Coordinates of C-alpha atoms in Angstrom, one line a residue:
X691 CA -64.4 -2.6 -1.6
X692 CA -62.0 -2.4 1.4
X693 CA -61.0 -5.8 0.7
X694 CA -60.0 -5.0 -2.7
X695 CA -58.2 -1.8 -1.4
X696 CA -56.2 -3.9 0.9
X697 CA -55.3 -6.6 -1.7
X698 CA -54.0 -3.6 -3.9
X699 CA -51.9 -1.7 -0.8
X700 CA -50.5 -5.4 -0.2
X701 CA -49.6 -5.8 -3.5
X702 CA -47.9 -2.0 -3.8
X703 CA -45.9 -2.7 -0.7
X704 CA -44.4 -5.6 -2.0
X705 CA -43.4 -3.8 -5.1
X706 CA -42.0 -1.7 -3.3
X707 CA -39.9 -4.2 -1.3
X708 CA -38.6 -5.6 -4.4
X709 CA -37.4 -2.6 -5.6
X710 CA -35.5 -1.5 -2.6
X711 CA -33.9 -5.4 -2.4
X712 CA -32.6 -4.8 -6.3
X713 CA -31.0 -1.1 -4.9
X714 CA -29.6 -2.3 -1.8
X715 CA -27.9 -5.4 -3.5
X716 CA -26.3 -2.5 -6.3
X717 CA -25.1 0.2 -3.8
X718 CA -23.1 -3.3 -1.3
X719 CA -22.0 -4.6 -4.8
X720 CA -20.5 -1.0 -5.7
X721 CA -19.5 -0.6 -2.0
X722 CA -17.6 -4.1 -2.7
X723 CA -16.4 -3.5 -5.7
X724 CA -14.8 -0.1 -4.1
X725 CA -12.7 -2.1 -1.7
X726 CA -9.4 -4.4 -1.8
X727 CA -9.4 -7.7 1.0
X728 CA -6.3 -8.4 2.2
X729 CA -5.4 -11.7 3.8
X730 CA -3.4 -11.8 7.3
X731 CA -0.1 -13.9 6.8
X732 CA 2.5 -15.2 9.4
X733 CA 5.6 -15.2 7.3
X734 CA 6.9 -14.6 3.6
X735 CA 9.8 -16.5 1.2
X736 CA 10.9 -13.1 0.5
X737 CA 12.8 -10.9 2.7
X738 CA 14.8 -7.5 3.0
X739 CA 18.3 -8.4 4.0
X740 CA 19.4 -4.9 3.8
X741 CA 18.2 -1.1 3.4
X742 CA 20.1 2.1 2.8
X743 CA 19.0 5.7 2.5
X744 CA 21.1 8.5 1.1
X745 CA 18.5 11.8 1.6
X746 CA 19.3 15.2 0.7
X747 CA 17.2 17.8 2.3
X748 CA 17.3 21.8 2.0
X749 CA 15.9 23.3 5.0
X750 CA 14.5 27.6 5.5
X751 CA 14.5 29.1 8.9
X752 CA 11.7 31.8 8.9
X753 CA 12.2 32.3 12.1
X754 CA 14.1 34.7 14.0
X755 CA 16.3 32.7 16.0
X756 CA 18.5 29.6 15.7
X757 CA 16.5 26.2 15.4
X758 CA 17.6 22.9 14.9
X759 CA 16.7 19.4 13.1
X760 CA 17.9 16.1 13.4
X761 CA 17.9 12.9 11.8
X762 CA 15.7 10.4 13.0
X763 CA 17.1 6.9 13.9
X764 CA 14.0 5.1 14.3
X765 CA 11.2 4.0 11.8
X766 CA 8.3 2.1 12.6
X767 CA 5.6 2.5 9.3
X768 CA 1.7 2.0 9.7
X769 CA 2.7 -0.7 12.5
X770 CA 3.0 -3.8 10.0
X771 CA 7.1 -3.2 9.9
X772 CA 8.5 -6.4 11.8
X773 CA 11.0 -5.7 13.5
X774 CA 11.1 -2.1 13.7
X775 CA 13.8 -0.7 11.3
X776 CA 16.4 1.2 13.8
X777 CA 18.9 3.5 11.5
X778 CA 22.7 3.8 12.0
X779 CA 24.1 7.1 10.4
X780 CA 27.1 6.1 7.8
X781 CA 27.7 9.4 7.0
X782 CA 26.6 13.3 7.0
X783 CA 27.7 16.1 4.8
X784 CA 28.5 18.4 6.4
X785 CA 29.6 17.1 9.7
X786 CA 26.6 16.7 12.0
X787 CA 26.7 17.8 15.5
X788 CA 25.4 16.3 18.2
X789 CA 21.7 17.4 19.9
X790 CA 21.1 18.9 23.4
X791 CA 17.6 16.3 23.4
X792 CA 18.4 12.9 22.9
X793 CA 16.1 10.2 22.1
X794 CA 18.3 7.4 20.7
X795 CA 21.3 5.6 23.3
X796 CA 24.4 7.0 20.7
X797 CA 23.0 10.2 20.5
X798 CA 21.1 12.2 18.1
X799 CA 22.9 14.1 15.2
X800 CA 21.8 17.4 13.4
X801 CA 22.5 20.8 12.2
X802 CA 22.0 24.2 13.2
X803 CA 20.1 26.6 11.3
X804 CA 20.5 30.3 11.9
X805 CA 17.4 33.3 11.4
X806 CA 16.6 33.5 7.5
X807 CA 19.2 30.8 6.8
X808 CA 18.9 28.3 4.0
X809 CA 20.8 24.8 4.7
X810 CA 21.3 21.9 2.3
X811 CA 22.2 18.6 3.8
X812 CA 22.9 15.3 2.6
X813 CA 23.1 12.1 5.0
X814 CA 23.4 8.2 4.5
X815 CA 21.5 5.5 6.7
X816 CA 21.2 1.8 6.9
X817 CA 18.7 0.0 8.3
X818 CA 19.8 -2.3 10.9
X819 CA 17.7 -5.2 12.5
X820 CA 17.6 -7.1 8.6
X821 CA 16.0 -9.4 7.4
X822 CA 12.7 -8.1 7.7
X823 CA 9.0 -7.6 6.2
X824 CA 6.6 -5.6 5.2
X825 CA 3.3 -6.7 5.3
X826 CA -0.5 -5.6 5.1
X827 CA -2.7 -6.3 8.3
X828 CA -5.8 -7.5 6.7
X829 CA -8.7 -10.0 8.1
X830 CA -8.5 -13.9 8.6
X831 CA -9.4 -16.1 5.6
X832 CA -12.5 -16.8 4.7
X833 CA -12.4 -16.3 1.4
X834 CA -12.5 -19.9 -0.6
X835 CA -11.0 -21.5 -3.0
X836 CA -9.2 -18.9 -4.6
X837 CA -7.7 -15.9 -3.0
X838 CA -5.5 -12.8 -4.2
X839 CA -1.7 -12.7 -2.8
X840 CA -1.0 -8.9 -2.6
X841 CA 3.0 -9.6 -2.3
X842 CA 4.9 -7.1 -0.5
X843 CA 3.5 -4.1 0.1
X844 CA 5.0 -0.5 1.7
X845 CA 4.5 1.9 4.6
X846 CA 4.5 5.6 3.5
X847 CA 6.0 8.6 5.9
X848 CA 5.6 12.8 5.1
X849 CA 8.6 14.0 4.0
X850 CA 7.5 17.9 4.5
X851 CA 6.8 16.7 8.0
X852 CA 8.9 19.1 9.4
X853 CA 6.8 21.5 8.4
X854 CA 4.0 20.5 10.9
X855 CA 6.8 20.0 13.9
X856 CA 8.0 23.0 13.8
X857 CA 6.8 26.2 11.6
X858 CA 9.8 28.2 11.4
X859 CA 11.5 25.4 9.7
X860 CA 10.1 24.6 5.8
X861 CA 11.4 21.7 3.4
X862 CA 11.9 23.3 -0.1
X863 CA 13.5 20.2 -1.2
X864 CA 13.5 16.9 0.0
X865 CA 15.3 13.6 -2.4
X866 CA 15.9 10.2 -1.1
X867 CA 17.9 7.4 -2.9
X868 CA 17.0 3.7 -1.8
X869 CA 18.8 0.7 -2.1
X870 CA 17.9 -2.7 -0.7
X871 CA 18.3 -6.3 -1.2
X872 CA 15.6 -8.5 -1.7
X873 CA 16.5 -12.5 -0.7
X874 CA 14.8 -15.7 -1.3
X875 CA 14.9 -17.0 2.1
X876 CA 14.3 -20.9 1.4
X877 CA 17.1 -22.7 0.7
X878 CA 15.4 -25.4 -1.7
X879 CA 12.6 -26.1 -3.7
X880 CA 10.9 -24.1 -6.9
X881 CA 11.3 -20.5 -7.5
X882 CA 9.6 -17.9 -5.8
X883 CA 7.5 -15.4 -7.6
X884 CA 5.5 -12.4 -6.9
X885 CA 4.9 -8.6 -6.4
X886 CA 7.4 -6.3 -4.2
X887 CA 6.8 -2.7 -3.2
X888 CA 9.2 0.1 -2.4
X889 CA 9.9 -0.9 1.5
X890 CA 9.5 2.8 1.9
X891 CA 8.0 5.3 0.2
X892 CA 7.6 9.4 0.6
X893 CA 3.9 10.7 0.0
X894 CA 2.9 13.7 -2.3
X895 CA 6.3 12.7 -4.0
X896 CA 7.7 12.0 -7.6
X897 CA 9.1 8.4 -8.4
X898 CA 11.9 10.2 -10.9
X899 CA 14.2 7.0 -10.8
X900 CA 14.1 3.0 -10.3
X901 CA 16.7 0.3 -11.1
X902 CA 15.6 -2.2 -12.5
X903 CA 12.9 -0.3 -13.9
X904 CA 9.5 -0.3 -11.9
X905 CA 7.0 -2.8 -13.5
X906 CA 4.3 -0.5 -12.4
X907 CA 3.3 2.5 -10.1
X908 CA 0.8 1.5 -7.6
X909 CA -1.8 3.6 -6.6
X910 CA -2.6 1.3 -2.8
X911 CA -2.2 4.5 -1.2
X912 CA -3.7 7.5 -3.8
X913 CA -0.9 10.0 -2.4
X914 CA 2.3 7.7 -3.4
X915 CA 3.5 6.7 -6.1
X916 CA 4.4 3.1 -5.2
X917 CA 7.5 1.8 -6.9
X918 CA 6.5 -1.9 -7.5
X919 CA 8.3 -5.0 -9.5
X920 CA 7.3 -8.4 -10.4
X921 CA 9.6 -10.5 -9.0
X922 CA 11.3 -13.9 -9.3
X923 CA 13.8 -15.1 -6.7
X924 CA 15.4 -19.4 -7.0
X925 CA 16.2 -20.5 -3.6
X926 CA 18.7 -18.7 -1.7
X927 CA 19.1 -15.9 -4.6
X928 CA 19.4 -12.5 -3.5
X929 CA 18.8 -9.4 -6.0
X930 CA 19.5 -5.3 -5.5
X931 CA 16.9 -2.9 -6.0
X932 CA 17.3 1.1 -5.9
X933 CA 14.5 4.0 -6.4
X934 CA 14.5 7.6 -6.1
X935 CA 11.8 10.0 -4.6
X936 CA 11.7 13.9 -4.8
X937 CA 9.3 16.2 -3.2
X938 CA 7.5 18.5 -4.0
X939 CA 7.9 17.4 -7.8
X940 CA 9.9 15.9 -10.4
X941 CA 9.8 13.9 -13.9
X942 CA 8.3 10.4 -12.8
X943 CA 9.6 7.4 -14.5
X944 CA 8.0 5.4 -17.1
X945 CA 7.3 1.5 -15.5
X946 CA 8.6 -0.8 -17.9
X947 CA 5.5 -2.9 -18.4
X948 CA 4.4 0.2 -20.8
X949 CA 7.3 0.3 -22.7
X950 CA 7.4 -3.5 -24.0
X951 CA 6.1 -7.1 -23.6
X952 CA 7.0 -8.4 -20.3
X953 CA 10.4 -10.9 -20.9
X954 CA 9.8 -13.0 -17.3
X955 CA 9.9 -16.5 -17.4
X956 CA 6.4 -16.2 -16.2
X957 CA 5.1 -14.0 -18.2
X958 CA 3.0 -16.5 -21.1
X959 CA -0.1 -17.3 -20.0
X960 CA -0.4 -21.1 -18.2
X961 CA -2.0 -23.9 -20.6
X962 CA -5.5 -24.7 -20.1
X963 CA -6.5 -28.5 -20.8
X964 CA -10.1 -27.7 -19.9
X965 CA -11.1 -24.2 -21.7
X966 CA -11.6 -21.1 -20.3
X967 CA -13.6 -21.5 -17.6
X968 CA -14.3 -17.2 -17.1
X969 CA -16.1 -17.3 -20.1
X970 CA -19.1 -19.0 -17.9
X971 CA -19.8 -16.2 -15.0
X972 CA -21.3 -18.9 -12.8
X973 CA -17.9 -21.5 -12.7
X974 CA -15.6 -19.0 -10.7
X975 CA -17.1 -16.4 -8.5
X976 CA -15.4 -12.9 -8.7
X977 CA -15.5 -9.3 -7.5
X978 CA -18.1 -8.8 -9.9
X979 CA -20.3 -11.9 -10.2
X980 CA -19.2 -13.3 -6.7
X981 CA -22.2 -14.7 -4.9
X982 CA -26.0 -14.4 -5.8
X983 CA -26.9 -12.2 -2.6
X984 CA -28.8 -10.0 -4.6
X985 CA -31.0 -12.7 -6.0
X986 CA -31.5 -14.3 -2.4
X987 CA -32.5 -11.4 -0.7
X988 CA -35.2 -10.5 -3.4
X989 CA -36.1 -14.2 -3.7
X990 CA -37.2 -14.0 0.4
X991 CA -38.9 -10.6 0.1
X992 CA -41.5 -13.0 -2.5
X993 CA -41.9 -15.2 -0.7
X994 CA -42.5 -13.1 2.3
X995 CA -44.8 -11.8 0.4
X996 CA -46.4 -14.9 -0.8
X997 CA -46.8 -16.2 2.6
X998 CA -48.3 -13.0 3.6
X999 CA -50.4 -13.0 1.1
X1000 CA -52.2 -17.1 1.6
X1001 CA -52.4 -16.1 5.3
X1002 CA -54.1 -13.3 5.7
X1003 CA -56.2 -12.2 2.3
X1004 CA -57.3 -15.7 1.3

């Protein structure tokens, strides 16, 4: 009679296993289904060969003496910018004066903002240190035979920063006007294609403007609205690009992908000699078919359980 209850706890245990297999292999393929891989890279055929920034920023002095702000000549992203984008200041309206602190060799330029005040100021920049590239740190490839290329992506800064650095001072409005150039940096061979991002982009802020228009809004970074285009570059061909950003709100522009059928040269679909091979789950693996852990890990818990089984209850 023991015997018999031991054959039937056996038996309820590896049940049991089973069933826990099948819910850890559904909560890692939800977890992986959750998540984006992004592959490291050493270079790009696309580069920005020059950046400018017209911001206009009005500025409240709660406090009750003079403070100050000034613009910031230096940029550096999440860490993936390469070089580091260093600003020179084309123009300011009004005239900027020049800071008591100063972190950058010319000198640091600013304004003055008296108790209860309310200033509006407007200043251009452009990036110097050009061509460069923004890119994703991601892990090394071991992802085989087909990968994802991401593009270009962005790095994202706080415009309402100020806010944090100093509490007497508050942003109530804060729009910034991009322009860059986008270059295909070979010199020969086929066209280059692909998706850009906004180099830089404000967070908790309206796209209300892009030229051309945006070909989507990515959501990478849930807090931006990403401007992003597909793009397509021959070698040595250089296109402009502008976008605007407003914070705290604004209208936000529609991409053009949802207002008609795309009109790129590579927008029909490629020829396919052999069929569709996605229409068989098991010939390319995916995010969602991917590789049979699932089935591997419950396949060893049987047999676990089979061996267990022959050994010690027969």
């Amino acid at each position: 009679m023991g015997f018999n209850r031991f054959n039937i706890l056996f038996a309820a245990l590896a049940v049991l296993f089973v069933i826990l297999g099948f819910s850890w292999t559904i909560a890692a393929a939800d977890a992986a289904n959750d998540q984006q891989a992004w592959i490291q890279s050493d270079t790009s055929t696309l580069a920005f060969t020059y950046l400018q920034a017209t911001i206009h920023v009005v500025i409240k002095n709660t406090g009750n003496h003079a403070e100050f702000f000034k613009i910031s000549q230096l940029y550096s992203g999440d860490g993936t910018v390469n070089p580091n984008i260093n600003w020179s200041v084309l123009s300011t309206d009004p005239t900027a004066i020049k800071m008591v602190n100063v972190l950058n060799p010319g000198g640091d330029l600013g304004w003055e903002v008296d108790s209860g005040q309310t200033r509006a100021v407007t200043f251009t920049l452009v990036a110097e240190g050009t061509p460069f590239i923004i890119e994703r740190t991601g892990i090394n490839n071991t992802f085989w035979p087909v990968i994802n290329d991401p593009g270009l992506t962005a790095t994202w800064f706080m415009p309402d920063e100020i806010n944090v650095l100093n509490p007497n001072l508050q942003l109530e409005l804060w729009q910034g006007h991009f322009f860059f150039f986008l270059k295909n940096m070979e010199t020969s061979g086929a066209r280059v294609e692909g998706n850009v991002r906004a180099p830089l982009v404000p967070i908790n802020s309206a796209l209300t403007a892009s030229n051309p228009t945006v070909d989507w809004i990515d959501n990478e970074f849930p807090q931006a609205q990403t401007a992003a285009w597909d793009v397509t570059l021959y070698p040595g061909q250089t296109k402009g690009y502008s976008y605007t950003y407003q914070w705290p709100s604004g209208n936000t522009v529609t991409p053009a992908n949802t207002q008609s059928p795309s009109s790129r040269i590579n927008s029909l679909p490629l020829p396919d000699p052999a069929g569709d091979p996605s229409s068989d789950p098991l010939t390319i693996p995916t995010k969602d078919t991917g590789l049979p852990f699932g089935l591997l890990i419950i396949g060893a818990i049987v047999i676990l359980a089979g061996i267990g089984y022959a050994k010690f209850l027969r």
